[in-house]
């Protein structure tokens, strides 16, 4: 069962929004001479640990890259298992998540998804809408380029992006048309497994995010690994393209 205790105010140092690329399930399983699906199942346990730990460290928004739009090209049996894990996670954990103040939001394209998956998504979002302790955003059937294309089409369809438009398009317009509309941009993006790339994840939103790459595989990710990433984040200076006075003087 989830125990999402709220951290005392003096222990909350940020970041407010953490996004995680949960990578390494397959390699973790292969290293143990097990099928890749074994790694995905172990990865679900890492999700549970992370959701439990996040509020204890002042994280209000947690975005997890669960299934990319490119993952459909994986072997059919692996895709089936990943979809089955989504079903299992929502069926088994929804009540606890709702009771402990977690608001679930699924980002990504819903076009072409099977009716039972759509029903699960809508049920999870409906049941947890209004919860405020932790916003859990699950990127499912998500790709950042696809998201940007869909946002552009939405702006065109609403007549806000036309040659004779009375005003120029703004960054706020684009942000408001994305799947993450209404959410703050991620302060920190963590990727496990030692890979150092974003892999089509939150490309617009990650413009000023701090990036932390961990060598551990996702099934081994726990609160200690989360704390390690948070400590690295807190040791950095975020300037958003500007120069701090001290650095300016030194130059």
PDB file of C-alpha atoms in Angstrom:
ATOM      1  CA  UNK A   1       0.000   0.000   0.000  1.00  0.00           C
ATOM      2  CA  UNK A   2       1.194   3.526  -0.775  1.00  0.00           C
ATOM      3  CA  UNK A   3       2.204   5.718   2.132  1.00  0.00           C
ATOM      4  CA  UNK A   4       2.534   9.201   0.674  1.00  0.00           C
ATOM      5  CA  UNK A   5       3.489  11.204   3.719  1.00  0.00           C
ATOM      6  CA  UNK A   6       3.923  14.926   3.213  1.00  0.00           C
ATOM      7  CA  UNK A   7       7.416  16.230   3.914  1.00  0.00           C
ATOM      8  CA  UNK A   8       7.802  19.115   6.383  1.00  0.00           C
ATOM      9  CA  UNK A   9       8.138  22.483   4.639  1.00  0.00           C
ATOM     10  CA  UNK A  10      11.741  22.990   5.764  1.00  0.00           C
ATOM     11  CA  UNK A  11      12.853  19.787   4.022  1.00  0.00           C
ATOM     12  CA  UNK A  12      11.407  20.713   0.615  1.00  0.00           C
ATOM     13  CA  UNK A  13      14.230  22.077  -1.512  1.00  0.00           C
ATOM     14  CA  UNK A  14      12.861  21.256  -4.943  1.00  0.00           C
ATOM     15  CA  UNK A  15      12.639  20.261  -7.692  1.00  0.00           C
ATOM     16  CA  UNK A  16       8.892  20.598  -8.069  1.00  0.00           C
ATOM     17  CA  UNK A  17       8.608  18.525 -11.253  1.00  0.00           C
ATOM     18  CA  UNK A  18      10.733  15.436 -11.932  1.00  0.00           C
ATOM     19  CA  UNK A  19      10.469  13.407 -15.131  1.00  0.00           C
ATOM     20  CA  UNK A  20      12.051   9.978 -15.522  1.00  0.00           C
ATOM     21  CA  UNK A  21      13.021   7.935 -18.569  1.00  0.00           C
ATOM     22  CA  UNK A  22      12.693   4.455 -17.106  1.00  0.00           C
ATOM     23  CA  UNK A  23      15.315   2.600 -19.130  1.00  0.00           C
ATOM     24  CA  UNK A  24      17.077  -0.733 -18.764  1.00  0.00           C
ATOM     25  CA  UNK A  25      14.339  -3.258 -17.988  1.00  0.00           C
ATOM     26  CA  UNK A  26      15.284  -5.577 -20.845  1.00  0.00           C
ATOM     27  CA  UNK A  27      19.015  -5.475 -20.170  1.00  0.00           C
ATOM     28  CA  UNK A  28      18.404  -6.019 -16.467  1.00  0.00           C
ATOM     29  CA  UNK A  29      16.480  -9.205 -17.285  1.00  0.00           C
ATOM     30  CA  UNK A  30      18.994 -10.396 -19.889  1.00  0.00           C
ATOM     31  CA  UNK A  31      21.807 -10.036 -17.365  1.00  0.00           C
ATOM     32  CA  UNK A  32      19.876 -12.499 -15.190  1.00  0.00           C
ATOM     33  CA  UNK A  33      19.211 -14.910 -18.060  1.00  0.00           C
ATOM     34  CA  UNK A  34      15.520 -14.066 -17.905  1.00  0.00           C
ATOM     35  CA  UNK A  35      13.097 -12.921 -20.619  1.00  0.00           C
ATOM     36  CA  UNK A  36      12.677  -9.174 -21.173  1.00  0.00           C
ATOM     37  CA  UNK A  37       9.153  -9.336 -19.792  1.00  0.00           C
ATOM     38  CA  UNK A  38      10.642 -10.295 -16.417  1.00  0.00           C
ATOM     39  CA  UNK A  39      12.469  -6.958 -16.427  1.00  0.00           C
ATOM     40  CA  UNK A  40       9.316  -5.011 -17.234  1.00  0.00           C
ATOM     41  CA  UNK A  41       7.527  -6.631 -14.308  1.00  0.00           C
ATOM     42  CA  UNK A  42      10.402  -5.724 -12.001  1.00  0.00           C
ATOM     43  CA  UNK A  43      10.220  -2.199 -13.400  1.00  0.00           C
ATOM     44  CA  UNK A  44       6.651  -1.845 -12.140  1.00  0.00           C
ATOM     45  CA  UNK A  45       7.941  -2.370  -8.600  1.00  0.00           C
ATOM     46  CA  UNK A  46      10.420   0.470  -9.181  1.00  0.00           C
ATOM     47  CA  UNK A  47       7.486   2.647 -10.235  1.00  0.00           C
ATOM     48  CA  UNK A  48       5.739   1.881  -6.957  1.00  0.00           C
ATOM     49  CA  UNK A  49       8.852   2.721  -4.939  1.00  0.00           C
ATOM     50  CA  UNK A  50       9.287   6.004  -6.784  1.00  0.00           C
ATOM     51  CA  UNK A  51       5.663   7.078  -6.403  1.00  0.00           C
ATOM     52  CA  UNK A  52       5.879   6.365  -2.665  1.00  0.00           C
ATOM     53  CA  UNK A  53       9.119   8.307  -2.300  1.00  0.00           C
ATOM     54  CA  UNK A  54       8.380  11.365  -4.435  1.00  0.00           C
ATOM     55  CA  UNK A  55       6.179  13.341  -1.993  1.00  0.00           C
ATOM     56  CA  UNK A  56       8.690  12.797   0.801  1.00  0.00           C
ATOM     57  CA  UNK A  57      11.134  14.942  -1.176  1.00  0.00           C
ATOM     58  CA  UNK A  58       8.820  17.786  -2.113  1.00  0.00           C
ATOM     59  CA  UNK A  59       8.094  16.521  -5.623  1.00  0.00           C
ATOM     60  CA  UNK A  60       4.612  17.641  -6.673  1.00  0.00           C
ATOM     61  CA  UNK A  61       4.712  16.474 -10.301  1.00  0.00           C
ATOM     62  CA  UNK A  62       6.201  13.154 -11.384  1.00  0.00           C
ATOM     63  CA  UNK A  63       6.212  12.242 -15.084  1.00  0.00           C
ATOM     64  CA  UNK A  64       7.165   8.698 -16.091  1.00  0.00           C
ATOM     65  CA  UNK A  65       8.001   7.626 -19.659  1.00  0.00           C
ATOM     66  CA  UNK A  66       6.142   4.325 -19.695  1.00  0.00           C
ATOM     67  CA  UNK A  67       5.527   3.471 -23.364  1.00  0.00           C
ATOM     68  CA  UNK A  68       6.749   5.438 -26.350  1.00  0.00           C
ATOM     69  CA  UNK A  69       5.015   5.691 -29.716  1.00  0.00           C
ATOM     70  CA  UNK A  70       8.034   3.830 -31.125  1.00  0.00           C
ATOM     71  CA  UNK A  71       7.581   0.893 -28.729  1.00  0.00           C
ATOM     72  CA  UNK A  72       4.871  -0.579 -30.980  1.00  0.00           C
ATOM     73  CA  UNK A  73       7.689  -1.838 -33.215  1.00  0.00           C
ATOM     74  CA  UNK A  74       8.934  -4.195 -30.483  1.00  0.00           C
ATOM     75  CA  UNK A  75       8.135  -7.917 -30.681  1.00  0.00           C
ATOM     76  CA  UNK A  76       4.358  -8.479 -30.361  1.00  0.00           C
ATOM     77  CA  UNK A  77       4.691 -10.603 -27.208  1.00  0.00           C
ATOM     78  CA  UNK A  78       6.673  -7.822 -25.491  1.00  0.00           C
ATOM     79  CA  UNK A  79       4.082  -5.207 -26.489  1.00  0.00           C
ATOM     80  CA  UNK A  80       1.317  -7.443 -25.137  1.00  0.00           C
ATOM     81  CA  UNK A  81       3.143  -7.789 -21.846  1.00  0.00           C
ATOM     82  CA  UNK A  82       3.701  -4.036 -21.539  1.00  0.00           C
ATOM     83  CA  UNK A  83       0.020  -3.360 -22.168  1.00  0.00           C
ATOM     84  CA  UNK A  84      -0.865  -6.079 -19.688  1.00  0.00           C
ATOM     85  CA  UNK A  85       1.301  -4.419 -17.063  1.00  0.00           C
ATOM     86  CA  UNK A  86      -0.487  -1.117 -17.596  1.00  0.00           C
ATOM     87  CA  UNK A  87      -3.806  -2.872 -17.073  1.00  0.00           C
ATOM     88  CA  UNK A  88      -2.498  -4.642 -13.979  1.00  0.00           C
ATOM     89  CA  UNK A  89      -0.996  -1.485 -12.486  1.00  0.00           C
ATOM     90  CA  UNK A  90      -4.232   0.477 -12.804  1.00  0.00           C
ATOM     91  CA  UNK A  91      -6.455  -2.390 -11.658  1.00  0.00           C
ATOM     92  CA  UNK A  92      -4.304  -3.199  -8.632  1.00  0.00           C
ATOM     93  CA  UNK A  93      -3.107   0.235  -7.539  1.00  0.00           C
ATOM     94  CA  UNK A  94      -5.822   2.699  -8.501  1.00  0.00           C
ATOM     95  CA  UNK A  95      -7.686   2.530  -5.199  1.00  0.00           C
ATOM     96  CA  UNK A  96      -4.544   3.144  -3.131  1.00  0.00           C
ATOM     97  CA  UNK A  97      -3.366   5.942  -5.418  1.00  0.00           C
ATOM     98  CA  UNK A  98      -6.738   7.663  -5.212  1.00  0.00           C
ATOM     99  CA  UNK A  99      -6.922   7.285  -1.433  1.00  0.00           C
ATOM    100  CA  UNK A 100      -3.467   8.767  -0.976  1.00  0.00           C
ATOM    101  CA  UNK A 101      -3.995  11.942  -2.950  1.00  0.00           C
ATOM    102  CA  UNK A 102      -2.379  10.985  -6.258  1.00  0.00           C
ATOM    103  CA  UNK A 103      -3.832  12.571  -9.385  1.00  0.00           C
ATOM    104  CA  UNK A 104      -3.219  10.461 -12.504  1.00  0.00           C
ATOM    105  CA  UNK A 105      -2.864  12.006 -15.939  1.00  0.00           C
ATOM    106  CA  UNK A 106      -2.017  10.067 -19.079  1.00  0.00           C
ATOM    107  CA  UNK A 107      -0.151  12.016 -21.761  1.00  0.00           C
ATOM    108  CA  UNK A 108       0.355  10.814 -25.316  1.00  0.00           C
ATOM    109  CA  UNK A 109      -1.796  10.038 -28.332  1.00  0.00           C
ATOM    110  CA  UNK A 110      -4.981   8.065 -27.725  1.00  0.00           C
ATOM    111  CA  UNK A 111      -5.650   7.499 -31.398  1.00  0.00           C
ATOM    112  CA  UNK A 112      -5.877   3.809 -32.264  1.00  0.00           C
ATOM    113  CA  UNK A 113      -5.792   2.540 -28.665  1.00  0.00           C
ATOM    114  CA  UNK A 114      -8.038  -0.410 -27.873  1.00  0.00           C
ATOM    115  CA  UNK A 115     -11.336   0.389 -26.120  1.00  0.00           C
ATOM    116  CA  UNK A 116     -10.349  -1.397 -22.907  1.00  0.00           C
ATOM    117  CA  UNK A 117      -7.138   0.642 -22.656  1.00  0.00           C
ATOM    118  CA  UNK A 118      -9.059   3.866 -23.283  1.00  0.00           C
ATOM    119  CA  UNK A 119     -11.552   2.856 -20.604  1.00  0.00           C
ATOM    120  CA  UNK A 120      -8.763   2.227 -18.090  1.00  0.00           C
ATOM    121  CA  UNK A 121      -7.170   5.578 -18.845  1.00  0.00           C
ATOM    122  CA  UNK A 122     -10.430   7.465 -18.502  1.00  0.00           C
ATOM    123  CA  UNK A 123     -11.336   5.621 -15.302  1.00  0.00           C
ATOM    124  CA  UNK A 124      -7.953   6.335 -13.700  1.00  0.00           C
ATOM    125  CA  UNK A 125      -8.096  10.012 -14.591  1.00  0.00           C
ATOM    126  CA  UNK A 126     -11.716  10.407 -13.532  1.00  0.00           C
ATOM    127  CA  UNK A 127     -11.262   8.648 -10.200  1.00  0.00           C
ATOM    128  CA  UNK A 128      -8.212  10.669  -9.169  1.00  0.00           C
ATOM    129  CA  UNK A 129      -9.177  14.058 -10.612  1.00  0.00           C
ATOM    130  CA  UNK A 130      -8.939  16.721  -7.949  1.00  0.00           C
ATOM    131  CA  UNK A 131      -6.245  15.005  -5.866  1.00  0.00           C
ATOM    132  CA  UNK A 132      -3.381  17.361  -5.070  1.00  0.00           C
ATOM    133  CA  UNK A 133      -0.674  15.559  -3.088  1.00  0.00           C
ATOM    134  CA  UNK A 134       1.126  14.236  -6.170  1.00  0.00           C
ATOM    135  CA  UNK A 135       0.413  14.665  -9.860  1.00  0.00           C
ATOM    136  CA  UNK A 136       1.475  11.421 -11.531  1.00  0.00           C
ATOM    137  CA  UNK A 137       1.763  11.866 -15.286  1.00  0.00           C
ATOM    138  CA  UNK A 138       2.232   8.666 -17.259  1.00  0.00           C
ATOM    139  CA  UNK A 139       3.570   9.101 -20.803  1.00  0.00           C
ATOM    140  CA  UNK A 140       1.864   6.303 -22.717  1.00  0.00           C
ATOM    141  CA  UNK A 141       1.921   5.983 -26.510  1.00  0.00           C
ATOM    142  CA  UNK A 142       3.929   9.181 -26.263  1.00  0.00           C
ATOM    143  CA  UNK A 143       6.519  10.743 -28.551  1.00  0.00           C
ATOM    144  CA  UNK A 144       7.570  14.384 -28.325  1.00  0.00           C
ATOM    145  CA  UNK A 145       7.685  14.947 -32.074  1.00  0.00           C
ATOM    146  CA  UNK A 146       4.206  13.485 -32.427  1.00  0.00           C
ATOM    147  CA  UNK A 147       3.056  15.686 -29.547  1.00  0.00           C
ATOM    148  CA  UNK A 148       4.412  18.797 -31.281  1.00  0.00           C
ATOM    149  CA  UNK A 149       2.749  17.849 -34.559  1.00  0.00           C
ATOM    150  CA  UNK A 150      -0.571  17.289 -32.793  1.00  0.00           C
ATOM    151  CA  UNK A 151      -0.186  20.628 -31.012  1.00  0.00           C
ATOM    152  CA  UNK A 152       0.488  22.409 -34.315  1.00  0.00           C
ATOM    153  CA  UNK A 153      -2.569  20.801 -35.863  1.00  0.00           C
ATOM    154  CA  UNK A 154      -4.655  21.841 -32.870  1.00  0.00           C
ATOM    155  CA  UNK A 155      -3.504  25.441 -33.259  1.00  0.00           C
ATOM    156  CA  UNK A 156      -4.319  25.360 -36.959  1.00  0.00           C
ATOM    157  CA  UNK A 157      -7.735  23.867 -36.289  1.00  0.00           C
ATOM    158  CA  UNK A 158      -8.539  26.597 -33.789  1.00  0.00           C
ATOM    159  CA  UNK A 159      -7.512  29.299 -36.302  1.00  0.00           C
ATOM    160  CA  UNK A 160      -4.651  30.505 -34.139  1.00  0.00           C
ATOM    161  CA  UNK A 161      -1.927  29.698 -36.650  1.00  0.00           C
ATOM    162  CA  UNK A 162      -2.846  31.139 -40.055  1.00  0.00           C
ATOM    163  CA  UNK A 163      -1.090  33.519 -42.484  1.00  0.00           C
ATOM    164  CA  UNK A 164      -3.595  36.285 -41.709  1.00  0.00           C
ATOM    165  CA  UNK A 165      -3.549  35.771 -37.948  1.00  0.00           C
ATOM    166  CA  UNK A 166      -3.804  39.126 -36.163  1.00  0.00           C
ATOM    167  CA  UNK A 167      -1.060  38.280 -33.697  1.00  0.00           C
ATOM    168  CA  UNK A 168       2.030  36.138 -33.665  1.00  0.00           C
ATOM    169  CA  UNK A 169       2.065  32.721 -32.066  1.00  0.00           C
ATOM    170  CA  UNK A 170       3.632  32.685 -28.605  1.00  0.00           C
ATOM    171  CA  UNK A 171       5.412  30.064 -26.548  1.00  0.00           C
ATOM    172  CA  UNK A 172       2.405  30.058 -24.231  1.00  0.00           C
ATOM    173  CA  UNK A 173       0.167  29.137 -27.178  1.00  0.00           C
ATOM    174  CA  UNK A 174       2.342  26.131 -28.006  1.00  0.00           C
ATOM    175  CA  UNK A 175       2.645  25.041 -24.379  1.00  0.00           C
ATOM    176  CA  UNK A 176      -1.104  25.278 -24.004  1.00  0.00           C
ATOM    177  CA  UNK A 177      -1.653  22.955 -26.962  1.00  0.00           C
ATOM    178  CA  UNK A 178       0.688  20.223 -25.682  1.00  0.00           C
ATOM    179  CA  UNK A 179      -0.342  17.123 -23.744  1.00  0.00           C
ATOM    180  CA  UNK A 180       1.234  18.697 -20.648  1.00  0.00           C
ATOM    181  CA  UNK A 181      -0.854  21.891 -20.801  1.00  0.00           C
ATOM    182  CA  UNK A 182      -1.254  23.324 -17.313  1.00  0.00           C
ATOM    183  CA  UNK A 183       1.784  21.519 -15.902  1.00  0.00           C
ATOM    184  CA  UNK A 184       5.056  23.271 -15.070  1.00  0.00           C
ATOM    185  CA  UNK A 185       8.001  22.261 -17.220  1.00  0.00           C
ATOM    186  CA  UNK A 186      10.200  19.588 -15.614  1.00  0.00           C
ATOM    187  CA  UNK A 187      12.979  20.924 -13.417  1.00  0.00           C
ATOM    188  CA  UNK A 188      14.849  17.631 -13.542  1.00  0.00           C
ATOM    189  CA  UNK A 189      14.893  14.759 -16.023  1.00  0.00           C
ATOM    190  CA  UNK A 190      16.445  11.487 -14.852  1.00  0.00           C
ATOM    191  CA  UNK A 191      17.408   8.645 -17.159  1.00  0.00           C
ATOM    192  CA  UNK A 192      18.525   5.267 -15.886  1.00  0.00           C
ATOM    193  CA  UNK A 193      20.709   2.589 -17.559  1.00  0.00           C
ATOM    194  CA  UNK A 194      23.634   4.861 -18.440  1.00  0.00           C
ATOM    195  CA  UNK A 195      22.219   6.030 -21.771  1.00  0.00           C
ATOM    196  CA  UNK A 196      22.605   9.777 -22.336  1.00  0.00           C
ATOM    197  CA  UNK A 197      19.795  10.974 -24.585  1.00  0.00           C
ATOM    198  CA  UNK A 198      16.192  12.142 -24.307  1.00  0.00           C
ATOM    199  CA  UNK A 199      14.776   9.612 -26.778  1.00  0.00           C
ATOM    200  CA  UNK A 200      11.938  11.815 -28.016  1.00  0.00           C
ATOM    201  CA  UNK A 201      10.743  12.683 -24.502  1.00  0.00           C
ATOM    202  CA  UNK A 202       9.386  16.135 -23.550  1.00  0.00           C
ATOM    203  CA  UNK A 203      11.535  17.930 -26.131  1.00  0.00           C
ATOM    204  CA  UNK A 204       9.715  21.271 -25.826  1.00  0.00           C
ATOM    205  CA  UNK A 205       9.273  21.065 -22.065  1.00  0.00           C
ATOM    206  CA  UNK A 206      12.901  20.039 -21.419  1.00  0.00           C
ATOM    207  CA  UNK A 207      14.383  23.283 -22.763  1.00  0.00           C
ATOM    208  CA  UNK A 208      15.804  24.295 -19.363  1.00  0.00           C
ATOM    209  CA  UNK A 209      15.563  21.054 -17.424  1.00  0.00           C
ATOM    210  CA  UNK A 210      18.587  19.719 -15.606  1.00  0.00           C
ATOM    211  CA  UNK A 211      19.557  16.260 -16.867  1.00  0.00           C
ATOM    212  CA  UNK A 212      20.893  13.499 -14.619  1.00  0.00           C
ATOM    213  CA  UNK A 213      21.983  10.157 -16.081  1.00  0.00           C
ATOM    214  CA  UNK A 214      22.318   7.201 -13.727  1.00  0.00           C
ATOM    215  CA  UNK A 215      24.116   3.922 -14.450  1.00  0.00           C
ATOM    216  CA  UNK A 216      21.582   1.779 -12.591  1.00  0.00           C
ATOM    217  CA  UNK A 217      18.944  -0.116 -14.554  1.00  0.00           C
ATOM    218  CA  UNK A 218      15.362   0.935 -13.886  1.00  0.00           C
ATOM    219  CA  UNK A 219      14.361  -2.184 -11.881  1.00  0.00           C
ATOM    220  CA  UNK A 220      17.137  -1.301  -9.394  1.00  0.00           C
ATOM    221  CA  UNK A 221      15.975   2.314  -8.998  1.00  0.00           C
ATOM    222  CA  UNK A 222      14.944   3.122  -5.440  1.00  0.00           C
ATOM    223  CA  UNK A 223      14.742   6.035  -3.047  1.00  0.00           C
ATOM    224  CA  UNK A 224      18.523   6.140  -2.631  1.00  0.00           C
ATOM    225  CA  UNK A 225      18.937   6.578  -6.389  1.00  0.00           C
ATOM    226  CA  UNK A 226      16.262   9.270  -6.383  1.00  0.00           C
ATOM    227  CA  UNK A 227      18.029  11.117  -3.574  1.00  0.00           C
ATOM    228  CA  UNK A 228      21.322  10.891  -5.495  1.00  0.00           C
ATOM    229  CA  UNK A 229      19.705  12.560  -8.509  1.00  0.00           C
ATOM    230  CA  UNK A 230      18.038  15.213  -6.349  1.00  0.00           C
ATOM    231  CA  UNK A 231      21.307  16.048  -4.618  1.00  0.00           C
ATOM    232  CA  UNK A 232      23.038  16.475  -7.955  1.00  0.00           C
ATOM    233  CA  UNK A 233      20.207  18.735  -9.118  1.00  0.00           C
ATOM    234  CA  UNK A 234      20.386  20.862  -5.980  1.00  0.00           C
ATOM    235  CA  UNK A 235      24.124  21.335  -6.469  1.00  0.00           C
ATOM    236  CA  UNK A 236      23.626  22.939  -9.873  1.00  0.00           C
ATOM    237  CA  UNK A 237      23.015  26.574 -10.717  1.00  0.00           C
ATOM    238  CA  UNK A 238      20.043  27.164 -13.009  1.00  0.00           C
ATOM    239  CA  UNK A 239      20.517  30.371 -15.040  1.00  0.00           C
ATOM    240  CA  UNK A 240      17.967  29.941 -17.859  1.00  0.00           C
ATOM    241  CA  UNK A 241      20.406  31.427 -20.365  1.00  0.00           C
ATOM    242  CA  UNK A 242      21.406  34.368 -18.153  1.00  0.00           C
ATOM    243  CA  UNK A 243      24.707  34.991 -16.350  1.00  0.00           C
ATOM    244  CA  UNK A 244      24.926  35.327 -12.589  1.00  0.00           C
ATOM    245  CA  UNK A 245      26.506  38.570 -11.282  1.00  0.00           C
ATOM    246  CA  UNK A 246      29.440  36.720  -9.678  1.00  0.00           C
ATOM    247  CA  UNK A 247      30.214  34.817 -12.870  1.00  0.00           C
ATOM    248  CA  UNK A 248      29.867  38.036 -14.906  1.00  0.00           C
ATOM    249  CA  UNK A 249      32.430  39.803 -12.717  1.00  0.00           C
ATOM    250  CA  UNK A 250      34.835  36.889 -12.953  1.00  0.00           C
ATOM    251  CA  UNK A 251      34.718  37.031 -16.735  1.00  0.00           C
TER     252      UNK A 251
END
